[in-house]
C-alpha positions as MATLAB code, in Angstrom:
seq = 'XXXXXXXXXXXXXXXXXXXXXXXXXXXXXXXXXXXXXXXXXXXXXXXXXXXXXXXXXXXXXXXXXXXXXXXXXXXXXXXXXXXXXXXXXXXXXXXXXXXXXXXXXXXXXXXXXXXXXXXXXXXXXXXXXXXXXXXXXXXXXXXXXXXXXXXXXXXXXXXXXXXXXXXXXXXXXXXXXXXXXXXXXXXXXXXXXXXXXXXXXXXXXXXXXXXXXXXXXXXXXXXXXXXXXXXXXXXXXXXXXXXXXXXXXXXXXXXXXXXXXXXXXXXXXXXXXXXXXXXXXXXXXXXXXXXXXXXXXXXXXXXXXXXXXXXXXXXXXXXXXXXXXXXXXXXXXXXXXXXXXXXXXXXXXXXXXXXXXXXXXXXXXXXXXXXXXXXXXXXXXXXXXXXXXXXXXXXXXXXXXXXXXXXXXXXXXXXXXXXXXXXXXXXXXXXXXXXXXXXXX';
ca = [
      37.100   22.828   -9.553;
      34.280   20.969  -11.966;
      31.486   18.626   -9.857;
      29.785   15.733  -11.323;
      26.375   15.293  -10.957;
      26.028   11.614   -9.686;
      22.635    9.772   -9.807;
      22.280    9.234   -6.521;
      20.824    6.173   -4.965;
      17.562    8.504   -2.919;
      16.278    4.522   -1.386;
      17.738    1.886   -0.319;
      16.573   -0.117   -3.077;
      17.250    2.178   -6.065;
      19.418    0.997   -8.913;
      17.792    3.429  -11.586;
      16.483    6.555  -11.683;
      14.774    9.178  -13.351;
      14.659   12.595  -13.603;
      11.418   14.020  -13.680;
      12.111   17.141  -13.737;
      15.227   20.084  -12.890;
      15.074   22.832  -11.188;
      18.326   24.497  -12.721;
      18.758   25.048  -16.267;
      22.096   25.326  -17.990;
      23.565   28.208  -16.845;
      21.880   29.065  -13.527;
      24.012   29.806  -10.425;
      24.288   26.896   -7.654;
      25.030   26.381   -4.555;
      26.018   23.398   -2.624;
      23.373   22.260   -0.650;
      20.634   23.739   -3.670;
      17.814   21.330   -5.114;
      19.142   20.505   -8.298;
      16.275   17.418   -9.895;
      13.210   15.744   -8.847;
      13.941   11.882   -9.003;
      11.747    8.847   -9.602;
      13.493    6.287   -7.498;
      11.694    2.771   -7.307;
       9.495    4.005   -4.600;
       8.883    7.498   -4.566;
      10.011   11.347   -5.941;
      13.341   11.918   -4.403;
      15.497   15.644   -4.344;
      18.799   15.869   -5.823;
      20.539   18.453   -4.592;
      24.736   19.952   -5.697;
      27.886   18.620   -3.976;
      29.813   21.965   -5.336;
      29.150   25.147   -6.247;
      29.483   26.738   -9.774;
      27.063   27.217  -12.677;
      24.787   24.741  -14.090;
      26.958   23.890  -16.851;
      25.459   20.431  -18.756;
      22.806   18.681  -18.149;
      23.760   15.244  -19.581;
      20.142   13.189  -19.399;
      16.896   15.190  -19.572;
      13.716   15.138  -17.921;
      12.137   11.778  -18.730;
      15.555   10.473  -18.786;
      16.421    7.505  -16.941;
      20.188    6.539  -15.415;
      21.912    3.844  -13.472;
      23.036    4.972  -10.189;
      26.595    6.493   -9.793;
      25.687    7.647  -13.818;
      27.210   11.299  -14.207;
      23.941   13.452  -15.237;
      25.018   16.799  -14.988;
      28.296   19.132  -14.771;
      28.333   22.468  -12.317;
      31.722   24.138  -12.919;
      32.500   27.532  -12.644;
      31.304   30.098  -15.140;
      34.656   30.140  -17.670;
      36.341   26.565  -16.683;
      37.133   24.617  -19.580;
      34.803   21.026  -19.729;
      35.426   19.994  -23.025;
      37.855   17.689  -21.924;
      35.737   16.360  -19.032;
      31.945   15.550  -21.307;
      34.766   14.199  -23.746;
      35.360   12.192  -21.136;
      32.015   11.054  -20.255;
      31.371    9.939  -23.654;
      28.859   12.234  -25.952;
      28.767   14.215  -23.645;
      24.182   14.435  -23.133;
      23.079   11.659  -26.548;
      22.062    8.367  -26.568;
      18.927    7.210  -24.408;
      20.048    8.117  -20.949;
      20.539   11.809  -22.651;
      17.240   12.291  -24.184;
      15.845   15.076  -23.212;
      12.310   13.705  -23.562;
      12.467   10.524  -22.259;
      11.233    7.101  -22.587;
       7.840    7.581  -23.590;
       8.250    9.113  -26.581;
      10.144    6.411  -28.247;
       9.093    4.328  -30.810;
       8.664    1.013  -30.836;
       9.313   -1.098  -33.025;
       7.100   -2.440  -35.818;
       3.576   -1.499  -35.870;
       3.220   -0.493  -32.385;
       3.773    2.735  -30.896;
       5.355    3.730  -27.170;
       2.746    5.509  -25.476;
       2.619    7.675  -22.389;
      -0.335    5.708  -19.746;
      -3.223    8.336  -19.177;
      -3.021    9.733  -15.234;
      -6.653    9.958  -13.884;
      -6.581   13.393  -13.973;
      -6.422   12.794  -18.037;
      -9.453   10.147  -18.938;
     -11.462   11.752  -14.995;
     -11.726    9.057  -13.053;
     -12.963    8.283   -9.811;
      -9.483    9.661   -7.958;
      -9.580   12.526   -9.597;
     -12.993   13.735   -9.139;
     -12.827   13.728   -5.658;
     -16.101   11.906   -4.965;
     -15.905    8.244   -2.755;
     -17.173    5.503   -3.487;
     -20.393    3.880   -2.214;
     -20.414    1.887   -0.247;
     -21.283   -1.628   -1.026;
     -24.968   -3.151    0.627;
     -25.480    0.905    0.702;
     -27.060    3.774   -0.801;
     -26.452    6.796   -1.340;
     -28.605    9.060    0.860;
     -31.396   10.145   -1.168;
     -33.374   13.411   -0.262;
     -35.808   12.962    2.693;
     -38.901   11.840    1.524;
     -41.763   14.891    2.191;
     -42.897   13.295    5.577;
     -39.207   13.164    6.593;
     -39.797    8.952    7.623;
     -37.581    6.248    6.411;
     -39.448    3.318    6.043;
     -37.887    0.536    9.075;
     -38.875   -1.667   11.448;
     -38.001    0.046   15.271;
     -35.447   -3.440   15.698;
     -33.725   -2.266   12.430;
     -33.442    1.479   13.574;
     -31.765    0.301   17.077;
     -29.418   -1.931   15.531;
     -28.023    0.982   13.392;
     -28.289    3.163   15.734;
     -25.414    0.653   18.219;
     -23.850    0.178   14.789;
     -22.791    3.797   14.492;
     -25.323    3.487   10.412;
     -27.151    6.235    9.535;
     -30.718    4.023    8.401;
     -31.663    6.806    5.844;
     -28.114    5.482    3.816;
     -29.069    1.191    3.767;
     -31.247   -0.576    1.010;
     -34.393   -1.748    1.862;
     -35.624   -5.291    0.870;
     -38.634   -5.115    2.972;
     -41.748   -4.919    1.652;
     -41.886   -1.776   -0.111;
     -38.740   -0.893    0.634;
     -38.320   -1.314    4.364;
     -35.951   -1.468    6.192;
     -35.147   -5.051    8.215;
     -32.906   -6.515   10.602;
     -30.998   -8.419    7.625;
     -30.236   -4.797    5.952;
     -28.233   -3.533    8.846;
     -26.549   -6.362    9.852;
     -25.455   -6.496    5.711;
     -24.927   -3.205    5.979;
     -22.448   -2.692    8.747;
     -20.380   -6.048    7.048;
     -20.011   -4.176    4.210;
     -19.066   -1.145    5.584;
     -16.591   -2.765    7.869;
     -14.963   -4.749    5.629;
     -14.197   -0.810    3.347;
     -11.165    0.932    4.367;
     -10.584    2.889    6.583;
      -7.968    4.502    3.543;
      -9.520    5.795    0.376;
      -9.682    2.965   -2.063;
      -6.382    3.915   -3.894;
      -6.870    4.792   -7.628;
      -7.149    2.180  -10.358;
      -3.739    1.677  -12.598;
      -5.463    3.654  -15.611;
      -4.768    0.983  -18.639;
      -2.777    2.501  -21.763;
      -4.641    3.743  -24.464;
      -3.388    2.293  -27.711;
      -3.733    4.673  -31.209;
      -6.373    3.701  -33.624;
      -5.055    1.927  -36.001;
      -2.421    0.477  -34.437;
      -1.941   -3.745  -33.457;
      -0.645   -2.922  -29.989;
       1.587   -0.269  -27.787;
       4.542   -0.823  -25.397;
       4.318    1.360  -22.629;
       7.152    2.295  -20.795;
       7.591    0.816  -17.597;
       7.785    2.745  -14.224;
      10.521    2.579  -11.535;
       7.980    1.169   -9.645;
       6.999   -1.367  -11.727;
      10.561   -1.578  -12.600;
      11.510   -2.767   -8.480;
       8.367   -4.924   -8.736;
       9.273   -6.823  -11.106;
      12.730   -7.563  -10.118;
      10.921   -7.685   -5.867;
       9.096  -10.781   -7.700;
      11.315  -12.738   -9.318;
      13.435  -12.201   -5.737;
      11.012  -13.318   -3.432;
       8.799  -16.385   -5.502;
      12.070  -17.472   -6.932;
      14.411  -18.207   -4.305;
      12.148  -17.976   -1.229;
      10.454  -21.559   -1.149;
       6.650  -20.335   -0.033;
       3.739  -22.244    2.230;
      -0.088  -21.027    2.305;
      -2.259  -21.313    5.253;
      -5.881  -20.455    5.965;
      -7.946  -19.493    8.465;
     -12.145  -18.083    8.612;
     -12.860  -16.108   11.381;
     -15.704  -15.100   13.018;
     -15.545  -11.727   12.744;
     -19.198  -10.795   14.635;
     -17.766   -9.833   17.537;
     -14.871   -7.740   16.240;
     -17.594   -5.685   13.944;
     -19.900   -4.543   17.737;
     -16.559   -4.392   18.714;
     -15.075   -1.735   16.009;
     -18.753   -0.230   16.340;
     -18.503    0.090   19.925;
     -14.773    1.791   19.092;
     -16.156    4.419   16.940;
     -18.586    5.551   18.946;
     -16.098    6.581   20.904;
     -13.360    8.526   18.391;
     -16.373   10.039   16.431;
     -15.821   12.838   19.124;
     -12.481   13.610   17.999;
     -13.005   13.306   14.688;
     -11.154    9.945   14.665;
     -12.457    6.008   12.675;
     -11.124    2.536   12.545;
     -11.670    0.406    9.953;
     -11.644   -3.438    9.874;
      -8.118   -3.359    8.406;
      -6.589   -0.950   11.086;
      -8.202   -4.135   13.538;
      -7.148   -6.880   11.838;
      -2.785   -4.698   11.750;
      -3.229   -4.163   15.981;
      -4.714   -7.957   16.437;
      -1.737   -9.336   14.234;
       1.089   -7.194   15.604;
      -0.253   -8.729   19.338;
      -0.032  -12.146   17.652;
       3.252  -11.477   15.919;
       4.154  -10.554   20.048;
       3.325  -14.519   21.480;
       5.190  -16.075   18.141;
       8.499  -13.598   17.606;
       9.392  -17.067   15.297;
       7.089  -15.243   12.990;
       8.052  -11.816   13.119;
      10.902  -12.808   12.117;
      14.091  -12.281    8.922;
      15.994  -14.726    6.700;
      19.572  -13.621    6.954;
      21.295  -16.433    4.958;
      23.397  -17.686    7.516;
      21.220  -16.505   10.457;
      17.362  -15.605   11.230;
      17.051  -11.954   12.618;
      13.796  -12.138   15.436;
      12.358   -9.187   16.270;
      11.082   -8.129   19.711;
       8.999   -4.779   18.285;
       6.489   -5.148   15.242;
       7.197   -2.851   12.715;
       3.629   -3.728   10.344;
       3.821   -2.976    6.402;
       0.643   -1.992    5.140;
       0.413   -2.866    1.246;
      -1.022    0.371   -0.309;
      -2.079   -0.369   -3.964;
      -0.776    3.244   -6.245;
      -1.378    3.399  -10.138;
       1.910    1.852  -11.499;
       2.090   -0.639   -8.777;
       2.674   -1.297   -4.685;
       4.028    0.321   -1.768;
       3.875   -0.776    1.795;
       3.916    1.887    4.262;
       5.320    1.130    8.069;
       3.451    1.144   10.777;
       6.093    1.386   13.796;
       6.004   -0.083   17.037;
       2.240   -1.280   15.889;
       2.064   -3.791   18.436;
       2.202   -0.575   21.064;
      -0.444    1.602   19.382;
      -4.292    2.343   20.142;
      -6.500    2.207   17.067;
      -6.826    5.362   16.366;
      -3.053    5.902   16.031;
      -3.436    3.357   13.247;
      -5.655    3.851   11.779;
      -4.671    7.645   11.219;
      -1.022    6.657   10.606;
      -1.845    4.515    7.600;
      -4.695    7.032    6.261;
      -1.461    9.667    5.876;
       0.608    7.747    4.605;
      -1.037    6.305    2.191;
      -2.324    8.717    0.515;
       1.179   10.393    0.563;
       2.581    7.416   -1.049;
       0.506    8.168   -4.353;
       1.469   11.442   -4.268;
       4.980    9.529   -4.150;
       6.532   11.290   -1.093;
       7.652    9.169    1.074;
      10.210    9.091    2.139;
      12.725    5.504    2.619;
      12.148    5.107    6.041;
       8.260    4.968    6.289;
       8.752    2.133    3.784;
      11.617    0.201    5.288;
      12.362   -1.748    7.311;
       9.036   -3.606    8.393;
       9.114   -6.882   10.027;
       5.512   -7.925    9.139;
       3.237   -7.608    6.352;
      -0.371   -7.079    5.417;
      -2.324   -7.151    1.827;
      -5.895   -6.708    1.953;
      -8.260   -6.468   -1.072;
     -11.284   -7.122    0.730;
     -12.921   -3.195   -0.062;
     -12.405   -5.129   -3.862;
     -14.825   -7.979   -2.653;
     -11.535  -10.108   -3.311;
     -12.533  -13.269   -0.476;
      -9.352  -14.969   -0.328;
      -5.813  -14.724   -1.887;
      -2.142  -15.204   -1.383;
       0.407  -12.258   -0.771;
       3.739  -12.713   -2.239;
       6.167  -12.878    0.556;
       8.862   -9.469    0.627;
      12.320  -10.475    1.693;
      13.794  -10.667    4.013;
      10.966  -11.254    5.838;
       9.740  -14.718    6.829;
       5.470  -13.846    6.673;
       2.747  -11.773    5.521;
      -0.849  -12.744    5.764;
      -4.162  -11.465    2.816;
      -7.001  -10.720    4.180;
     -10.214  -11.156    2.644;
     -13.512   -9.023    2.406;
     -15.819  -10.041    4.981;
     -18.961  -11.690    3.853;
     -22.178  -12.872    5.148;
     -22.081  -17.051    4.551;
     -23.999  -19.286    6.069;
     -22.022  -22.056    8.749;
     -23.062  -24.625   11.200;
     -22.735  -23.519   15.443;
     -23.204  -26.460   17.465;
     -25.074  -28.056   15.409;
     -27.442  -25.121   13.746;
     -27.191  -23.186   11.107;
     -26.184  -19.744   11.547;
     -25.783  -16.691    9.180;
     -22.342  -15.314   11.006;
     -20.250  -12.462    9.128;
     -16.689  -14.386    8.307;
     -13.242  -13.603    6.589;
     -10.740  -15.531    5.567;
      -7.020  -15.255    6.374;
      -4.011  -16.551    4.359;
      -0.471  -16.325    5.641;
       2.505  -17.121    3.327;
       4.804  -18.417    5.160;
       9.270  -18.915    4.395;
       9.844  -22.723    5.125;
      13.263  -21.337    6.042;
      12.117  -19.499    9.212;
       8.344  -20.831    9.538;
       7.929  -24.464    9.739;
       3.611  -25.232    9.312;
       2.962  -26.046   12.650;
       4.837  -21.933   14.083;
       2.754  -20.597   11.362;
      -0.924  -22.790   12.483;
      -0.203  -21.757   16.043;
       0.390  -17.855   14.698;
      -3.191  -17.478   12.786;
      -4.355  -19.407   15.727;
      -3.749  -17.034   18.414;
      -4.811  -14.020   15.608;
      -7.668  -15.555   15.039;
      -9.065  -15.998   18.661;
      -7.853  -11.835   19.144;
      -9.677  -11.216   16.102;
     -13.085  -13.255   17.628;
     -12.600  -11.761   20.838;
     -11.361   -8.383   20.532;
     -10.870   -7.619   23.934;
      -7.866  -10.424   24.544;
      -5.783   -7.808   22.225;
      -6.111   -5.634   25.754;
      -4.438   -9.260   28.389;
];
C-alpha cells in the first residue's frame, strides 16, 4: 500500500518547510524510520523520517522547494504498485512552485530585477568563515615583545591588570610614549567585560545585486518568514511599554574578574552577559508577576525561570533557552549559552531547546549599542534589552566620578505587568548587579 509523505510540523511554530536535501532518491528502498530528507523549519534544520516501507517512488517537492505543513511532498510504495491514480489525485505530480527542483532562489523576479541567493560567509570570506576572532574594543592584538621583552606600563597599571586577569601587553597605552596607565587598564577591562562569552554572531551577508540591475528580490528563508510573522503578532496586539535603568557596573566587573580567576583553572570563563542572566533570573524569583505568560483568559505565573537568550544568526534571530537559570551558576550558564548559540547558528537546535522560555534577554552591548528596546516574545510578558558597558561621568555624593555604566531597558506587556511592578523588578535587578553578593542571599 502506498504511503503519502507529508510535510510534518517539525517545530511547534512551523507553518511550512523547505526541503534542504533528499537523502533518498526516487527508486531507493525505504524502511519505516529511515531518514528521507532534511527540512528547514522556521528555526532549525530537522530530519524527516519515513512512515512506511517500500521504495521512494515519487518526489513531489524538490530540493529548495517549500510546502505548507500537511502537504504531500513524496510517495512511498512497493515496487510495481500503480500510483498513477494517487498522483493524479494530488495534482500535477510535482509541478508548480512547491515541486520545482531548483527551489525559490532560481525563480525570475518581475521587471528588471532578478532573484539571487544570498552569499554565505564561506563564499564571501567574512570573519565568520575565517575563524579569526574580532579584537576586543579597548585592546590591541598582542604584538611581538620588544627586544628588551618589557612592556611600558606603570606599576599600578600592571598590578590592576593582574587583578582583573588582563594581559598588560594587549592593552593600548595612552600615557607618555605609549605607556599603559591605570585608566587604560580600566577601559580595557570594561570593554572586555562588555564582550559576550560566545563568539560574535556571523553578520547577515548583504545580498548581491547583479551589475546593471536596479534591484534584486531575495527569497525569504523560513526563519525570516517566522520572524516577520512573530513581530506582527507581538508589536500589533501586545501593548508594550518601556522602563530603563542605568546600572553602576563597578562591583559586577570586579566580581566577574574574581570569578574568572577561579574558573580559568577549569578552562571556563564568565561574561557580563552570563552575570546579567543570573541576576535577572534571581530578580524574577523575587518578582514572579514578571515571570509570566499572557494566556488570554488567564495569566500563567511561573515558579521556575527559563531564560530565553536572543542569538543573532545570519538570516534571523533565535532564542535558546537556559532552563532553571535561577538555580545555575555562572560557569554552567556560560557553557550552555555558548554551546547552544553555536548549534543555533548551524541550525542544529532541537525544538525543546528554543521553546518554553518564561522571560528573555537581548544583548547588543557587544556592538557598542548604548540603549535600545526589544520586542516581547509572546506569550512572555517581558524582555530586557542590555546595552554596552561604558565609562561615563556621573555625580556621586556631589562629586563627578567616572564609572562603568550599563543601561537596561525592560519591555513590558501592560496586560500582565503594570508600571510599578516592572519598576520594582528593575530596581531589584539593578541592586543585584551593583552588589553581586546579594544574588547569593
